[in-house]
Amino acid sequence: MLIKTSRDISESEVTDKKLYLKRREFIKRTTALVGVPAMTGLFMSEVLAGEKLTSVKKSSFSTDEAMTPFDKISHYTNFYEFSTDKEKPAELARDFKTRPWKIAIEGEVKKPTAYDFEDFIKPHALEERIYRLRCVEAWSMVVPWVGIPLASIIKRLEPTSRAKYIQFETLYSPLQMPGQRPGFFGSGLDWPYVEGLRMDEAMHPLTLLAVGLYGEVLPNQNGAPIRLVVPWKYGFKSIKSIVKIRFLEKQPITTWSAMNPREYGFYANVNPNVDHPRWSQKQERRIGSDNWFAPKKKTLMFNGYADQVAGLYSGMDLAKFI
Amino acid sequence: MRTRWPVSTVAWIWQNLYNYAVLIAVKPPFFYMKALLFFVCVMPLFWIIWRGLQSDLGANPVETVTRYTGDWVLRFLLITLSVTPTRKIFGWNFLLRYRRMLGLFAFFYACIHFGIYVVDQYFSVETVLEDILDRPYITLGFTCFVLLIPLALTSTNDMVKRLGAKRWQKLHRLVYVIAIGGVLHYWWLVKSDIFQPLVYALLLLILLSCRLWFHQRNSLAIKTMRPG
């Protein structure tokens, strides 16, 4: 057994304070200089929300609609693990630990493995995808995500032929996530949060695993370090802070559909023709407009991605499979 | 020179202050108290306007203001309903003189609450009607708002006289229905976080059980009063 004894640090070993304070800048510059893919360099260090992501490819899947300001995207979040209030997660997730972060791959897969976050995303190039996000609560945003197409990750993980569905799980950590604590009445959801997709939905080129927002590392309250983004489905499908991905033969039971199957289905495709008992799904409020009473937008079938995804559901009764 | 009491100006000032203090302490001047209460009751409105001017209403200001005013409707309904129990338990009969204002403020915030919703729908009768018909929580909220109107209209002394105290009281018992409906309206709106509506529900339950208790005690008293 190796026992390290403490020793005094000589003056020359102490990092200059100016340099220490500029360490992020330093990492960025050195990685650029050395020519190491900047992403690797960044994710190697203690990356925190707000860190700039570089070598991000633009994508033709992006919309050219006006983007919702960063401040609104990061201060209007449904992250019940922290709070059911939309503004509070920004504050409550400030010290949320996103490193080290493990992602366990389980189920119908060639080699079940638990990856370190860095190893999990390292082999892939980052892309910026500006997507519309439509919440079941009848509001919407335009978000410039940075991430990796889920399809390329799935291909690398090599699921078996029996894998028909994919299930995601959010971290369960009541110590860090006050919303998960068994409070007076809790928040009414079963933890951990579980979401799922059919394999063809998961393999669709629009489906993304996001690690960033506005060219920066994902703010904690937006689902850091890694979250799902499925732009043609209601926001609750896009599960945050993923720690487990499981390939399944059968359709998984997902959190909201278990809690209230009449209101939240497994598919949860954005659909203006199927009304929700609480919100009209015909229209939506675009968050971020300076005009309080800006006219609402008409909600589009599959959130405007019908051309790309309608084929996935041909022959399905979408009023039944909500 | 004539001597007078008090002997000095300072003593005179103190004497006066003392007199006013006694006046206020012993018998609160109704007018001032009412003005003060009015001021307190508009504070929530000033507060939200202030926040609006500071652009401090979050990413969804319409939702923030709607929730905020809705909260205050429920609070004022509960405060109004707590007048009778407090009065009976502590014998503070003077509270009764402030009840009308409290009730009217519940209606006032309900008007803003409903008004903002209607403006937000661009006064589209079609959208509002669809919401009222299709969404249970809006059906209920709207019903409660409509039921508040006759109560507000018949709140004047003149209307009490015209209706007769008995009938007036009967009509105004509608407030129990409205309060229960209002709390349910909130309950049906939330997705899973029932904590806040539950708090309102518990408070309301306490206030309504008080009345049931008073009622039973009264009828018991009447029974025992019967000559044997």
PDB file of N, CA and C in Angstrom, chain B residues 87-150:
ATOM      1  N   ARG B  87     -64.242  36.443  14.546  1.00  0.00           N
ATOM      2  CA  ARG B  87     -65.185  37.292  15.271  1.00  0.00           C
ATOM      3  C   ARG B  87     -65.859  36.499  16.394  1.00  0.00           C
ATOM      4  N   LYS B  88     -66.272  35.269  16.058  1.00  0.00           N
ATOM      5  CA  LYS B  88     -67.008  34.487  17.051  1.00  0.00           C
ATOM      6  C   LYS B  88     -66.095  33.967  18.143  1.00  0.00           C
ATOM      7  N   ILE B  89     -64.893  33.556  17.730  1.00  0.00           N
ATOM      8  CA  ILE B  89     -64.000  32.956  18.715  1.00  0.00           C
ATOM      9  C   ILE B  89     -63.450  34.009  19.665  1.00  0.00           C
ATOM     10  N   PHE B  90     -63.029  35.148  19.097  1.00  0.00           N
ATOM     11  CA  PHE B  90     -62.409  36.179  19.934  1.00  0.00           C
ATOM     12  C   PHE B  90     -63.369  37.299  20.325  1.00  0.00           C
ATOM     13  N   GLY B  91     -64.550  37.239  19.774  1.00  0.00           N
ATOM     14  CA  GLY B  91     -65.522  38.288  20.090  1.00  0.00           C
ATOM     15  C   GLY B  91     -65.201  39.630  19.460  1.00  0.00           C
ATOM     16  N   TRP B  92     -64.412  39.598  18.375  1.00  0.00           N
ATOM     17  CA  TRP B  92     -64.044  40.860  17.716  1.00  0.00           C
ATOM     18  C   TRP B  92     -65.105  41.262  16.692  1.00  0.00           C
ATOM     19  N   ASN B  93     -66.168  41.800  17.176  1.00  0.00           N
ATOM     20  CA  ASN B  93     -67.272  42.107  16.272  1.00  0.00           C
ATOM     21  C   ASN B  93     -66.945  43.204  15.262  1.00  0.00           C
ATOM     22  N   PHE B  94     -65.974  44.064  15.639  1.00  0.00           N
ATOM     23  CA  PHE B  94     -65.653  45.165  14.716  1.00  0.00           C
ATOM     24  C   PHE B  94     -65.127  44.665  13.365  1.00  0.00           C
ATOM     25  N   LEU B  95     -64.622  43.399  13.333  1.00  0.00           N
ATOM     26  CA  LEU B  95     -64.084  42.857  12.084  1.00  0.00           C
ATOM     27  C   LEU B  95     -65.125  42.834  10.970  1.00  0.00           C
ATOM     28  N   LEU B  96     -66.365  42.684  11.386  1.00  0.00           N
ATOM     29  CA  LEU B  96     -67.455  42.572  10.427  1.00  0.00           C
ATOM     30  C   LEU B  96     -67.515  43.776   9.497  1.00  0.00           C
ATOM     31  N   ARG B  97     -67.063  44.926  10.016  1.00  0.00           N
ATOM     32  CA  ARG B  97     -67.151  46.147   9.210  1.00  0.00           C
ATOM     33  C   ARG B  97     -66.144  46.149   8.070  1.00  0.00           C
ATOM     34  N   TYR B  98     -65.165  45.236   8.114  1.00  0.00           N
ATOM     35  CA  TYR B  98     -64.160  45.220   7.046  1.00  0.00           C
ATOM     36  C   TYR B  98     -64.387  44.084   6.051  1.00  0.00           C
ATOM     37  N   ARG B  99     -65.390  43.268   6.353  1.00  0.00           N
ATOM     38  CA  ARG B  99     -65.554  42.062   5.543  1.00  0.00           C
ATOM     39  C   ARG B  99     -65.911  42.377   4.093  1.00  0.00           C
ATOM     40  N   ARG B 100     -66.781  43.373   3.926  1.00  0.00           N
ATOM     41  CA  ARG B 100     -67.206  43.705   2.565  1.00  0.00           C
ATOM     42  C   ARG B 100     -66.004  44.078   1.691  1.00  0.00           C
ATOM     43  N   MET B 101     -65.118  44.891   2.275  1.00  0.00           N
ATOM     44  CA  MET B 101     -63.973  45.321   1.470  1.00  0.00           C
ATOM     45  C   MET B 101     -63.097  44.131   1.075  1.00  0.00           C
ATOM     46  N   LEU B 102     -62.905  43.212   2.019  1.00  0.00           N
ATOM     47  CA  LEU B 102     -62.080  42.032   1.736  1.00  0.00           C
ATOM     48  C   LEU B 102     -62.695  41.202   0.610  1.00  0.00           C
ATOM     49  N   GLY B 103     -63.994  41.009   0.701  1.00  0.00           N
ATOM     50  CA  GLY B 103     -64.698  40.235  -0.318  1.00  0.00           C
ATOM     51  C   GLY B 103     -64.603  40.914  -1.679  1.00  0.00           C
ATOM     52  N   LEU B 104     -64.765  42.244  -1.658  1.00  0.00           N
ATOM     53  CA  LEU B 104     -64.701  42.967  -2.934  1.00  0.00           C
ATOM     54  C   LEU B 104     -63.304  42.909  -3.543  1.00  0.00           C
ATOM     55  N   PHE B 105     -62.298  42.847  -2.683  1.00  0.00           N
ATOM     56  CA  PHE B 105     -60.943  42.715  -3.226  1.00  0.00           C
ATOM     57  C   PHE B 105     -60.740  41.339  -3.854  1.00  0.00           C
ATOM     58  N   ALA B 106     -61.363  40.318  -3.297  1.00  0.00           N
ATOM     59  CA  ALA B 106     -61.303  38.996  -3.943  1.00  0.00           C
ATOM     60  C   ALA B 106     -61.872  39.124  -5.353  1.00  0.00           C
ATOM     61  N   PHE B 107     -62.997  39.832  -5.461  1.00  0.00           N
ATOM     62  CA  PHE B 107     -63.627  40.028  -6.769  1.00  0.00           C
ATOM     63  C   PHE B 107     -62.737  40.872  -7.683  1.00  0.00           C
ATOM     64  N   PHE B 108     -62.119  41.900  -7.106  1.00  0.00           N
ATOM     65  CA  PHE B 108     -61.235  42.785  -7.864  1.00  0.00           C
ATOM     66  C   PHE B 108     -60.088  41.983  -8.506  1.00  0.00           C
ATOM     67  N   TYR B 109     -59.428  41.147  -7.704  1.00  0.00           N
ATOM     68  CA  TYR B 109     -58.324  40.354  -8.255  1.00  0.00           C
ATOM     69  C   TYR B 109     -58.836  39.286  -9.229  1.00  0.00           C
ATOM     70  N   ALA B 110     -60.058  38.811  -8.976  1.00  0.00           N
ATOM     71  CA  ALA B 110     -60.639  37.839  -9.911  1.00  0.00           C
ATOM     72  C   ALA B 110     -60.873  38.492 -11.266  1.00  0.00           C
ATOM     73  N   CYS B 111     -61.277  39.778 -11.249  1.00  0.00           N
ATOM     74  CA  CYS B 111     -61.492  40.501 -12.508  1.00  0.00           C
ATOM     75  C   CYS B 111     -60.185  40.627 -13.284  1.00  0.00           C
ATOM     76  N   ILE B 112     -59.101  40.951 -12.586  1.00  0.00           N
ATOM     77  CA  ILE B 112     -57.809  41.071 -13.268  1.00  0.00           C
ATOM     78  C   ILE B 112     -57.393  39.705 -13.815  1.00  0.00           C
ATOM     79  N   HIS B 113     -57.559  38.686 -12.966  1.00  0.00           N
ATOM     80  CA  HIS B 113     -57.206  37.309 -13.315  1.00  0.00           C
ATOM     81  C   HIS B 113     -57.920  36.888 -14.608  1.00  0.00           C
ATOM     82  N   PHE B 114     -59.235  37.063 -14.606  1.00  0.00           N
ATOM     83  CA  PHE B 114     -60.034  36.671 -15.765  1.00  0.00           C
ATOM     84  C   PHE B 114     -59.747  37.611 -16.943  1.00  0.00           C
ATOM     85  N   GLY B 115     -59.588  38.897 -16.638  1.00  0.00           N
ATOM     86  CA  GLY B 115     -59.332  39.891 -17.683  1.00  0.00           C
ATOM     87  C   GLY B 115     -58.068  39.580 -18.467  1.00  0.00           C
ATOM     88  N   ILE B 116     -57.015  39.256 -17.756  1.00  0.00           N
ATOM     89  CA  ILE B 116     -55.749  38.957 -18.427  1.00  0.00           C
ATOM     90  C   ILE B 116     -55.891  37.725 -19.306  1.00  0.00           C
ATOM     91  N   TYR B 117     -56.616  36.743 -18.781  1.00  0.00           N
ATOM     92  CA  TYR B 117     -56.843  35.531 -19.571  1.00  0.00           C
ATOM     93  C   TYR B 117     -57.559  35.873 -20.876  1.00  0.00           C
ATOM     94  N   VAL B 118     -58.597  36.721 -20.774  1.00  0.00           N
ATOM     95  CA  VAL B 118     -59.376  37.058 -21.970  1.00  0.00           C
ATOM     96  C   VAL B 118     -58.541  37.877 -22.957  1.00  0.00           C
ATOM     97  N   VAL B 119     -57.778  38.842 -22.441  1.00  0.00           N
ATOM     98  CA  VAL B 119     -56.908  39.636 -23.312  1.00  0.00           C
ATOM     99  C   VAL B 119     -55.921  38.712 -24.017  1.00  0.00           C
ATOM    100  N   ASP B 120     -55.391  37.744 -23.258  1.00  0.00           N
ATOM    101  CA  ASP B 120     -54.404  36.819 -23.798  1.00  0.00           C
ATOM    102  C   ASP B 120     -54.994  35.960 -24.918  1.00  0.00           C
ATOM    103  N   GLN B 121     -56.316  35.768 -24.887  1.00  0.00           N
ATOM    104  CA  GLN B 121     -56.965  35.009 -25.973  1.00  0.00           C
ATOM    105  C   GLN B 121     -57.385  35.954 -27.099  1.00  0.00           C
ATOM    106  N   TYR B 122     -56.920  37.191 -27.039  1.00  0.00           N
ATOM    107  CA  TYR B 122     -57.284  38.182 -28.048  1.00  0.00           C
ATOM    108  C   TYR B 122     -58.787  38.394 -28.136  1.00  0.00           C
ATOM    109  N   PHE B 123     -59.448  38.320 -26.984  1.00  0.00           N
ATOM    110  CA  PHE B 123     -60.901  38.514 -26.906  1.00  0.00           C
ATOM    111  C   PHE B 123     -61.649  37.571 -27.838  1.00  0.00           C
ATOM    112  N   SER B 124     -60.991  36.480 -28.213  1.00  0.00           N
ATOM    113  CA  SER B 124     -61.642  35.543 -29.111  1.00  0.00           C
ATOM    114  C   SER B 124     -62.673  34.732 -28.336  1.00  0.00           C
ATOM    115  N   VAL B 125     -63.955  35.053 -28.624  1.00  0.00           N
ATOM    116  CA  VAL B 125     -65.051  34.379 -27.932  1.00  0.00           C
ATOM    117  C   VAL B 125     -64.963  32.871 -28.167  1.00  0.00           C
ATOM    118  N   GLU B 126     -64.559  32.541 -29.393  1.00  0.00           N
ATOM    119  CA  GLU B 126     -64.493  31.133 -29.771  1.00  0.00           C
ATOM    120  C   GLU B 126     -63.499  30.364 -28.877  1.00  0.00           C
ATOM    121  N   THR B 127     -62.297  30.941 -28.734  1.00  0.00           N
ATOM    122  CA  THR B 127     -61.268  30.281 -27.925  1.00  0.00           C
ATOM    123  C   THR B 127     -61.698  30.189 -26.470  1.00  0.00           C
ATOM    124  N   VAL B 128     -62.245  31.308 -25.947  1.00  0.00           N
ATOM    125  CA  VAL B 128     -62.655  31.320 -24.545  1.00  0.00           C
ATOM    126  C   VAL B 128     -63.750  30.288 -24.320  1.00  0.00           C
ATOM    127  N   LEU B 129     -64.719  30.250 -25.233  1.00  0.00           N
ATOM    128  CA  LEU B 129     -65.821  29.291 -25.083  1.00  0.00           C
ATOM    129  C   LEU B 129     -65.312  27.863 -25.132  1.00  0.00           C
ATOM    130  N   GLU B 130     -64.378  27.612 -26.048  1.00  0.00           N
ATOM    131  CA  GLU B 130     -63.840  26.259 -26.164  1.00  0.00           C
ATOM    132  C   GLU B 130     -63.146  25.854 -24.865  1.00  0.00           C
ATOM    133  N   ASP B 131     -62.378  26.792 -24.315  1.00  0.00           N
ATOM    134  CA  ASP B 131     -61.701  26.523 -23.042  1.00  0.00           C
ATOM    135  C   ASP B 131     -62.714  26.225 -21.946  1.00  0.00           C
ATOM    136  N   ILE B 132     -63.765  27.067 -21.880  1.00  0.00           N
ATOM    137  CA  ILE B 132     -64.758  26.903 -20.813  1.00  0.00           C
ATOM    138  C   ILE B 132     -65.464  25.555 -20.945  1.00  0.00           C
ATOM    139  N   LEU B 133     -65.709  25.154 -22.196  1.00  0.00           N
ATOM    140  CA  LEU B 133     -66.437  23.903 -22.403  1.00  0.00           C
ATOM    141  C   LEU B 133     -65.535  22.676 -22.276  1.00  0.00           C
ATOM    142  N   ASP B 134     -64.305  22.783 -22.742  1.00  0.00           N
ATOM    143  CA  ASP B 134     -63.451  21.588 -22.849  1.00  0.00           C
ATOM    144  C   ASP B 134     -62.534  21.348 -21.667  1.00  0.00           C
ATOM    145  N   ARG B 135     -62.166  22.413 -20.975  1.00  0.00           N
ATOM    146  CA  ARG B 135     -61.162  22.234 -19.932  1.00  0.00           C
ATOM    147  C   ARG B 135     -61.777  22.417 -18.551  1.00  0.00           C
ATOM    148  N   PRO B 136     -61.920  21.297 -17.848  1.00  0.00           N
ATOM    149  CA  PRO B 136     -62.652  21.311 -16.569  1.00  0.00           C
ATOM    150  C   PRO B 136     -62.173  22.410 -15.616  1.00  0.00           C
ATOM    151  N   TYR B 137     -60.870  22.648 -15.546  1.00  0.00           N
ATOM    152  CA  TYR B 137     -60.423  23.633 -14.570  1.00  0.00           C
ATOM    153  C   TYR B 137     -60.856  25.044 -14.948  1.00  0.00           C
ATOM    154  N   ILE B 138     -60.955  25.288 -16.269  1.00  0.00           N
ATOM    155  CA  ILE B 138     -61.438  26.599 -16.712  1.00  0.00           C
ATOM    156  C   ILE B 138     -62.961  26.686 -16.541  1.00  0.00           C
ATOM    157  N   THR B 139     -63.662  25.596 -16.813  1.00  0.00           N
ATOM    158  CA  THR B 139     -65.109  25.568 -16.599  1.00  0.00           C
ATOM    159  C   THR B 139     -65.414  26.008 -15.172  1.00  0.00           C
ATOM    160  N   LEU B 140     -64.691  25.416 -14.250  1.00  0.00           N
ATOM    161  CA  LEU B 140     -64.907  25.678 -12.835  1.00  0.00           C
ATOM    162  C   LEU B 140     -64.503  27.107 -12.458  1.00  0.00           C
ATOM    163  N   GLY B 141     -63.338  27.518 -12.933  1.00  0.00           N
ATOM    164  CA  GLY B 141     -62.865  28.861 -12.629  1.00  0.00           C
ATOM    165  C   GLY B 141     -63.824  29.911 -13.138  1.00  0.00           C
ATOM    166  N   PHE B 142     -64.309  29.695 -14.353  1.00  0.00           N
ATOM    167  CA  PHE B 142     -65.232  30.656 -14.944  1.00  0.00           C
ATOM    168  C   PHE B 142     -66.540  30.697 -14.161  1.00  0.00           C
ATOM    169  N   THR B 143     -67.045  29.509 -13.796  1.00  0.00           N
ATOM    170  CA  THR B 143     -68.280  29.444 -13.014  1.00  0.00           C
ATOM    171  C   THR B 143     -68.129  30.246 -11.723  1.00  0.00           C
ATOM    172  N   CYS B 144     -67.025  30.049 -11.042  1.00  0.00           N
ATOM    173  CA  CYS B 144     -66.799  30.761  -9.784  1.00  0.00           C
ATOM    174  C   CYS B 144     -66.760  32.267 -10.015  1.00  0.00           C
ATOM    175  N   PHE B 145     -66.133  32.673 -11.104  1.00  0.00           N
ATOM    176  CA  PHE B 145     -66.061  34.100 -11.407  1.00  0.00           C
ATOM    177  C   PHE B 145     -67.461  34.662 -11.633  1.00  0.00           C
ATOM    178  N   VAL B 146     -68.262  33.936 -12.405  1.00  0.00           N
ATOM    179  CA  VAL B 146     -69.627  34.399 -12.677  1.00  0.00           C
ATOM    180  C   VAL B 146     -70.433  34.483 -11.384  1.00  0.00           C
ATOM    181  N   LEU B 147     -70.243  33.499 -10.505  1.00  0.00           N
ATOM    182  CA  LEU B 147     -70.988  33.489  -9.239  1.00  0.00           C
ATOM    183  C   LEU B 147     -70.569  34.644  -8.324  1.00  0.00           C
ATOM    184  N   LEU B 148     -69.345  35.112  -8.506  1.00  0.00           N
ATOM    185  CA  LEU B 148     -68.883  36.234  -7.677  1.00  0.00           C
ATOM    186  C   LEU B 148     -69.605  37.528  -8.046  1.00  0.00           C
ATOM    187  N   ILE B 149     -70.026  37.638  -9.295  1.00  0.00           N
ATOM    188  CA  ILE B 149     -70.614  38.897  -9.769  1.00  0.00           C
ATOM    189  C   ILE B 149     -71.849  39.317  -8.952  1.00  0.00           C
ATOM    190  N   PRO B 150     -72.860  38.422  -8.801  1.00  0.00           N
ATOM    191  CA  PRO B 150     -74.017  38.861  -8.006  1.00  0.00           C
ATOM    192  C   PRO B 150     -73.646  39.237  -6.569  1.00  0.00           C
TER     193      PRO B 150
END
